[in-house]
């Protein structure tokens, strides 16, 4: 799998052949910053996608760098890809996971001012696990909003079954 770089990222990486500090090279701080950002993107995306050695070489070959710089970038990638992957793994958010769900249907049939009033409400207590702690979130909604939410979630699940989404999820792992 080749790494595809946008024109902006290629431009950011374009200042790498002039490696060094901004003051030494008489180049702007923005140029050095763009070079660092481009190099960071190149290394993190390559590590995230676990690009092979040959695919990495092919990906940077299109940038038009010298063979010496290409070898230097490849060595930098090979030396640091495991550490980059471990750091990226630590940066992923630890999202809560589902544990249990309790629900209740409340119906207000009348009030002092309105005797023939029907006002339904669904109360949901969602129990979640997060970092071995259990938390509970209480939500309340009317049935029509709940039906709309169910339709949206079913639509999202349907989209996850498409080939496009499967490819994206596979590349994220």
PDB file of C-alpha atoms in Angstrom:
ATOM      1  CA  UNK A   1       0.000   0.000   0.000  1.00  0.00           C
ATOM      2  CA  UNK A   2       1.455   3.314  -1.081  1.00  0.00           C
ATOM      3  CA  UNK A   3       1.083   6.424   1.015  1.00  0.00           C
ATOM      4  CA  UNK A   4      -0.720   9.149  -0.924  1.00  0.00           C
ATOM      5  CA  UNK A   5       0.449  12.666  -0.151  1.00  0.00           C
ATOM      6  CA  UNK A   6      -1.481  15.812  -1.040  1.00  0.00           C
ATOM      7  CA  UNK A   7       0.186  18.655  -2.928  1.00  0.00           C
ATOM      8  CA  UNK A   8       0.373  20.676   0.295  1.00  0.00           C
ATOM      9  CA  UNK A   9       2.140  17.832   2.119  1.00  0.00           C
ATOM     10  CA  UNK A  10       4.553  17.410  -0.789  1.00  0.00           C
ATOM     11  CA  UNK A  11       5.303  21.138  -0.627  1.00  0.00           C
ATOM     12  CA  UNK A  12       5.911  20.884   3.130  1.00  0.00           C
ATOM     13  CA  UNK A  13       8.326  18.020   2.595  1.00  0.00           C
ATOM     14  CA  UNK A  14      10.026  19.974  -0.200  1.00  0.00           C
ATOM     15  CA  UNK A  15      12.212  21.900   2.238  1.00  0.00           C
ATOM     16  CA  UNK A  16      13.816  18.707   3.640  1.00  0.00           C
ATOM     17  CA  UNK A  17      16.772  18.741   1.219  1.00  0.00           C
ATOM     18  CA  UNK A  18      17.772  22.032   2.874  1.00  0.00           C
ATOM     19  CA  UNK A  19      17.877  20.405   6.332  1.00  0.00           C
ATOM     20  CA  UNK A  20      19.017  22.557   9.228  1.00  0.00           C
ATOM     21  CA  UNK A  21      17.831  25.378  11.469  1.00  0.00           C
ATOM     22  CA  UNK A  22      16.045  28.473  10.194  1.00  0.00           C
ATOM     23  CA  UNK A  23      18.818  30.815  11.284  1.00  0.00           C
ATOM     24  CA  UNK A  24      21.591  28.746   9.694  1.00  0.00           C
ATOM     25  CA  UNK A  25      19.919  28.476   6.306  1.00  0.00           C
ATOM     26  CA  UNK A  26      18.494  31.957   6.086  1.00  0.00           C
ATOM     27  CA  UNK A  27      15.018  30.495   5.551  1.00  0.00           C
ATOM     28  CA  UNK A  28      11.839  31.459   7.314  1.00  0.00           C
ATOM     29  CA  UNK A  29      10.602  29.802  10.465  1.00  0.00           C
ATOM     30  CA  UNK A  30       7.429  28.856   8.571  1.00  0.00           C
ATOM     31  CA  UNK A  31       9.483  26.861   6.068  1.00  0.00           C
ATOM     32  CA  UNK A  32      11.134  24.844   8.826  1.00  0.00           C
ATOM     33  CA  UNK A  33       7.780  24.376  10.583  1.00  0.00           C
ATOM     34  CA  UNK A  34       6.175  23.109   7.362  1.00  0.00           C
ATOM     35  CA  UNK A  35       9.079  20.701   6.866  1.00  0.00           C
ATOM     36  CA  UNK A  36       8.664  19.319  10.389  1.00  0.00           C
ATOM     37  CA  UNK A  37       4.894  18.998   9.907  1.00  0.00           C
ATOM     38  CA  UNK A  38       5.397  17.190   6.595  1.00  0.00           C
ATOM     39  CA  UNK A  39       7.947  14.811   8.090  1.00  0.00           C
ATOM     40  CA  UNK A  40       5.674  14.179  11.075  1.00  0.00           C
ATOM     41  CA  UNK A  41       2.755  13.384   8.773  1.00  0.00           C
ATOM     42  CA  UNK A  42       4.896  11.092   6.628  1.00  0.00           C
ATOM     43  CA  UNK A  43       6.184   9.099   9.595  1.00  0.00           C
ATOM     44  CA  UNK A  44       2.903   8.891  11.540  1.00  0.00           C
ATOM     45  CA  UNK A  45       0.766   7.871   8.550  1.00  0.00           C
ATOM     46  CA  UNK A  46       3.347   5.339   7.385  1.00  0.00           C
ATOM     47  CA  UNK A  47       3.571   3.860  10.879  1.00  0.00           C
ATOM     48  CA  UNK A  48      -0.199   3.898  11.353  1.00  0.00           C
ATOM     49  CA  UNK A  49      -0.750   2.005   8.090  1.00  0.00           C
ATOM     50  CA  UNK A  50       2.273  -0.265   8.726  1.00  0.00           C
ATOM     51  CA  UNK A  51       3.663   0.419   5.273  1.00  0.00           C
ATOM     52  CA  UNK A  52       6.342  -2.023   4.162  1.00  0.00           C
ATOM     53  CA  UNK A  53       9.897  -0.942   3.400  1.00  0.00           C
ATOM     54  CA  UNK A  54       9.416  -1.043  -0.380  1.00  0.00           C
ATOM     55  CA  UNK A  55       6.077   0.772  -0.223  1.00  0.00           C
ATOM     56  CA  UNK A  56       7.663   3.498   1.908  1.00  0.00           C
ATOM     57  CA  UNK A  57      10.494   3.866  -0.606  1.00  0.00           C
ATOM     58  CA  UNK A  58       7.992   4.057  -3.473  1.00  0.00           C
ATOM     59  CA  UNK A  59       5.924   6.628  -1.555  1.00  0.00           C
ATOM     60  CA  UNK A  60       8.865   8.977  -1.001  1.00  0.00           C
ATOM     61  CA  UNK A  61      10.391   8.331  -4.436  1.00  0.00           C
ATOM     62  CA  UNK A  62       7.695  10.509  -6.053  1.00  0.00           C
ATOM     63  CA  UNK A  63       8.903  13.471  -3.960  1.00  0.00           C
ATOM     64  CA  UNK A  64      12.075  13.704  -6.069  1.00  0.00           C
ATOM     65  CA  UNK A  65      14.618  13.647  -3.248  1.00  0.00           C
ATOM     66  CA  UNK A  66      18.188  12.448  -3.685  1.00  0.00           C
ATOM     67  CA  UNK A  67      18.987   8.777  -3.071  1.00  0.00           C
ATOM     68  CA  UNK A  68      20.924   9.730   0.058  1.00  0.00           C
ATOM     69  CA  UNK A  69      17.944  11.577   1.552  1.00  0.00           C
ATOM     70  CA  UNK A  70      15.580   8.734   0.575  1.00  0.00           C
ATOM     71  CA  UNK A  71      17.829   6.236   2.384  1.00  0.00           C
ATOM     72  CA  UNK A  72      18.002   8.550   5.401  1.00  0.00           C
ATOM     73  CA  UNK A  73      14.179   8.853   5.527  1.00  0.00           C
ATOM     74  CA  UNK A  74      13.801   5.088   5.154  1.00  0.00           C
ATOM     75  CA  UNK A  75      16.234   4.448   8.009  1.00  0.00           C
ATOM     76  CA  UNK A  76      14.426   7.025  10.147  1.00  0.00           C
ATOM     77  CA  UNK A  77      11.118   5.279   9.430  1.00  0.00           C
ATOM     78  CA  UNK A  78      12.462   1.783  10.131  1.00  0.00           C
ATOM     79  CA  UNK A  79      14.155   2.864  13.370  1.00  0.00           C
ATOM     80  CA  UNK A  80      11.119   4.656  14.774  1.00  0.00           C
ATOM     81  CA  UNK A  81       7.973   2.989  13.429  1.00  0.00           C
ATOM     82  CA  UNK A  82       7.419   0.713  16.452  1.00  0.00           C
ATOM     83  CA  UNK A  83       7.834   3.600  18.877  1.00  0.00           C
ATOM     84  CA  UNK A  84       5.528   5.803  16.793  1.00  0.00           C
ATOM     85  CA  UNK A  85       2.871   3.075  16.746  1.00  0.00           C
ATOM     86  CA  UNK A  86       3.077   2.654  20.517  1.00  0.00           C
ATOM     87  CA  UNK A  87       2.738   6.424  21.036  1.00  0.00           C
ATOM     88  CA  UNK A  88      -0.217   6.572  18.650  1.00  0.00           C
ATOM     89  CA  UNK A  89      -1.812   3.694  20.576  1.00  0.00           C
ATOM     90  CA  UNK A  90      -1.477   5.633  23.823  1.00  0.00           C
ATOM     91  CA  UNK A  91      -3.015   8.744  22.274  1.00  0.00           C
ATOM     92  CA  UNK A  92      -6.233   7.036  21.218  1.00  0.00           C
ATOM     93  CA  UNK A  93      -9.091   8.020  23.480  1.00  0.00           C
ATOM     94  CA  UNK A  94     -10.341   5.410  25.917  1.00  0.00           C
ATOM     95  CA  UNK A  95     -14.043   5.514  25.174  1.00  0.00           C
ATOM     96  CA  UNK A  96     -16.640   4.098  27.559  1.00  0.00           C
ATOM     97  CA  UNK A  97     -18.226   0.775  26.662  1.00  0.00           C
ATOM     98  CA  UNK A  98     -21.788  -0.452  27.095  1.00  0.00           C
ATOM     99  CA  UNK A  99     -22.624  -2.451  30.211  1.00  0.00           C
ATOM    100  CA  UNK A 100     -26.396  -2.329  30.766  1.00  0.00           C
ATOM    101  CA  UNK A 101     -29.530  -0.393  29.830  1.00  0.00           C
ATOM    102  CA  UNK A 102     -32.632   0.264  31.908  1.00  0.00           C
ATOM    103  CA  UNK A 103     -35.667   2.058  30.537  1.00  0.00           C
ATOM    104  CA  UNK A 104     -39.034   3.281  31.741  1.00  0.00           C
ATOM    105  CA  UNK A 105     -42.062   4.738  29.982  1.00  0.00           C
ATOM    106  CA  UNK A 106     -43.717   7.585  31.900  1.00  0.00           C
ATOM    107  CA  UNK A 107     -47.073   8.957  30.795  1.00  0.00           C
ATOM    108  CA  UNK A 108     -48.618  12.074  32.244  1.00  0.00           C
ATOM    109  CA  UNK A 109     -52.380  11.707  31.765  1.00  0.00           C
ATOM    110  CA  UNK A 110     -53.569  14.974  33.246  1.00  0.00           C
ATOM    111  CA  UNK A 111     -52.501  18.034  35.154  1.00  0.00           C
ATOM    112  CA  UNK A 112     -54.332  20.621  37.193  1.00  0.00           C
ATOM    113  CA  UNK A 113     -54.794  22.908  34.207  1.00  0.00           C
ATOM    114  CA  UNK A 114     -55.329  20.252  31.490  1.00  0.00           C
ATOM    115  CA  UNK A 115     -57.479  17.273  32.374  1.00  0.00           C
ATOM    116  CA  UNK A 116     -57.261  15.423  29.057  1.00  0.00           C
ATOM    117  CA  UNK A 117     -53.523  15.632  28.436  1.00  0.00           C
ATOM    118  CA  UNK A 118     -51.360  12.681  27.383  1.00  0.00           C
ATOM    119  CA  UNK A 119     -47.651  13.414  27.565  1.00  0.00           C
ATOM    120  CA  UNK A 120     -45.397  10.323  27.170  1.00  0.00           C
ATOM    121  CA  UNK A 121     -41.697  10.332  28.068  1.00  0.00           C
ATOM    122  CA  UNK A 122     -39.074   7.595  27.851  1.00  0.00           C
ATOM    123  CA  UNK A 123     -36.421   7.584  30.567  1.00  0.00           C
ATOM    124  CA  UNK A 124     -33.257   5.623  29.826  1.00  0.00           C
ATOM    125  CA  UNK A 125     -30.482   4.801  32.278  1.00  0.00           C
ATOM    126  CA  UNK A 126     -27.356   3.788  30.415  1.00  0.00           C
ATOM    127  CA  UNK A 127     -24.667   1.994  32.429  1.00  0.00           C
ATOM    128  CA  UNK A 128     -21.151   2.338  31.001  1.00  0.00           C
ATOM    129  CA  UNK A 129     -17.738   0.875  31.814  1.00  0.00           C
ATOM    130  CA  UNK A 130     -14.797   3.245  31.617  1.00  0.00           C
ATOM    131  CA  UNK A 131     -11.350   2.445  33.000  1.00  0.00           C
ATOM    132  CA  UNK A 132     -12.867  -0.325  35.163  1.00  0.00           C
ATOM    133  CA  UNK A 133     -15.283   2.203  36.692  1.00  0.00           C
ATOM    134  CA  UNK A 134     -19.014   2.005  36.134  1.00  0.00           C
ATOM    135  CA  UNK A 135     -20.900   5.183  35.382  1.00  0.00           C
ATOM    136  CA  UNK A 136     -24.562   5.779  34.646  1.00  0.00           C
ATOM    137  CA  UNK A 137     -26.106   8.366  32.355  1.00  0.00           C
ATOM    138  CA  UNK A 138     -29.803   9.179  32.660  1.00  0.00           C
ATOM    139  CA  UNK A 139     -31.493  10.379  29.483  1.00  0.00           C
ATOM    140  CA  UNK A 140     -35.084  11.421  28.928  1.00  0.00           C
ATOM    141  CA  UNK A 141     -36.833  11.948  25.607  1.00  0.00           C
ATOM    142  CA  UNK A 142     -40.198  11.776  23.944  1.00  0.00           C
ATOM    143  CA  UNK A 143     -41.104   8.709  21.822  1.00  0.00           C
ATOM    144  CA  UNK A 144     -40.915  10.525  18.457  1.00  0.00           C
ATOM    145  CA  UNK A 145     -37.347  11.684  19.127  1.00  0.00           C
ATOM    146  CA  UNK A 146     -36.439   8.181  20.264  1.00  0.00           C
ATOM    147  CA  UNK A 147     -37.828   6.721  17.014  1.00  0.00           C
ATOM    148  CA  UNK A 148     -35.801   9.237  15.006  1.00  0.00           C
ATOM    149  CA  UNK A 149     -32.666   8.316  16.979  1.00  0.00           C
ATOM    150  CA  UNK A 150     -33.287   4.610  16.311  1.00  0.00           C
ATOM    151  CA  UNK A 151     -33.653   5.286  12.568  1.00  0.00           C
ATOM    152  CA  UNK A 152     -30.410   7.266  12.495  1.00  0.00           C
ATOM    153  CA  UNK A 153     -28.506   4.541  14.361  1.00  0.00           C
ATOM    154  CA  UNK A 154     -29.883   1.839  12.041  1.00  0.00           C
ATOM    155  CA  UNK A 155     -28.862   3.937   9.039  1.00  0.00           C
ATOM    156  CA  UNK A 156     -25.343   4.310  10.476  1.00  0.00           C
ATOM    157  CA  UNK A 157     -25.122   0.553  11.030  1.00  0.00           C
ATOM    158  CA  UNK A 158     -26.225   0.002   7.445  1.00  0.00           C
ATOM    159  CA  UNK A 159     -23.507   2.339   6.188  1.00  0.00           C
ATOM    160  CA  UNK A 160     -20.886   0.439   8.198  1.00  0.00           C
ATOM    161  CA  UNK A 161     -21.657  -2.622   6.065  1.00  0.00           C
ATOM    162  CA  UNK A 162     -20.671  -0.895   2.819  1.00  0.00           C
ATOM    163  CA  UNK A 163     -17.347  -1.757   1.210  1.00  0.00           C
ATOM    164  CA  UNK A 164     -16.125   1.829   1.504  1.00  0.00           C
ATOM    165  CA  UNK A 165     -16.586   1.923   5.297  1.00  0.00           C
ATOM    166  CA  UNK A 166     -15.082  -1.534   5.713  1.00  0.00           C
ATOM    167  CA  UNK A 167     -11.944  -0.365   3.887  1.00  0.00           C
ATOM    168  CA  UNK A 168     -11.686   2.719   6.097  1.00  0.00           C
ATOM    169  CA  UNK A 169     -12.111   0.704   9.307  1.00  0.00           C
ATOM    170  CA  UNK A 170      -9.581  -1.873   8.139  1.00  0.00           C
ATOM    171  CA  UNK A 171      -7.014   0.885   7.484  1.00  0.00           C
ATOM    172  CA  UNK A 172      -7.668   2.470  10.874  1.00  0.00           C
ATOM    173  CA  UNK A 173      -6.664  -0.679  12.769  1.00  0.00           C
TER     174      UNK A 173
END
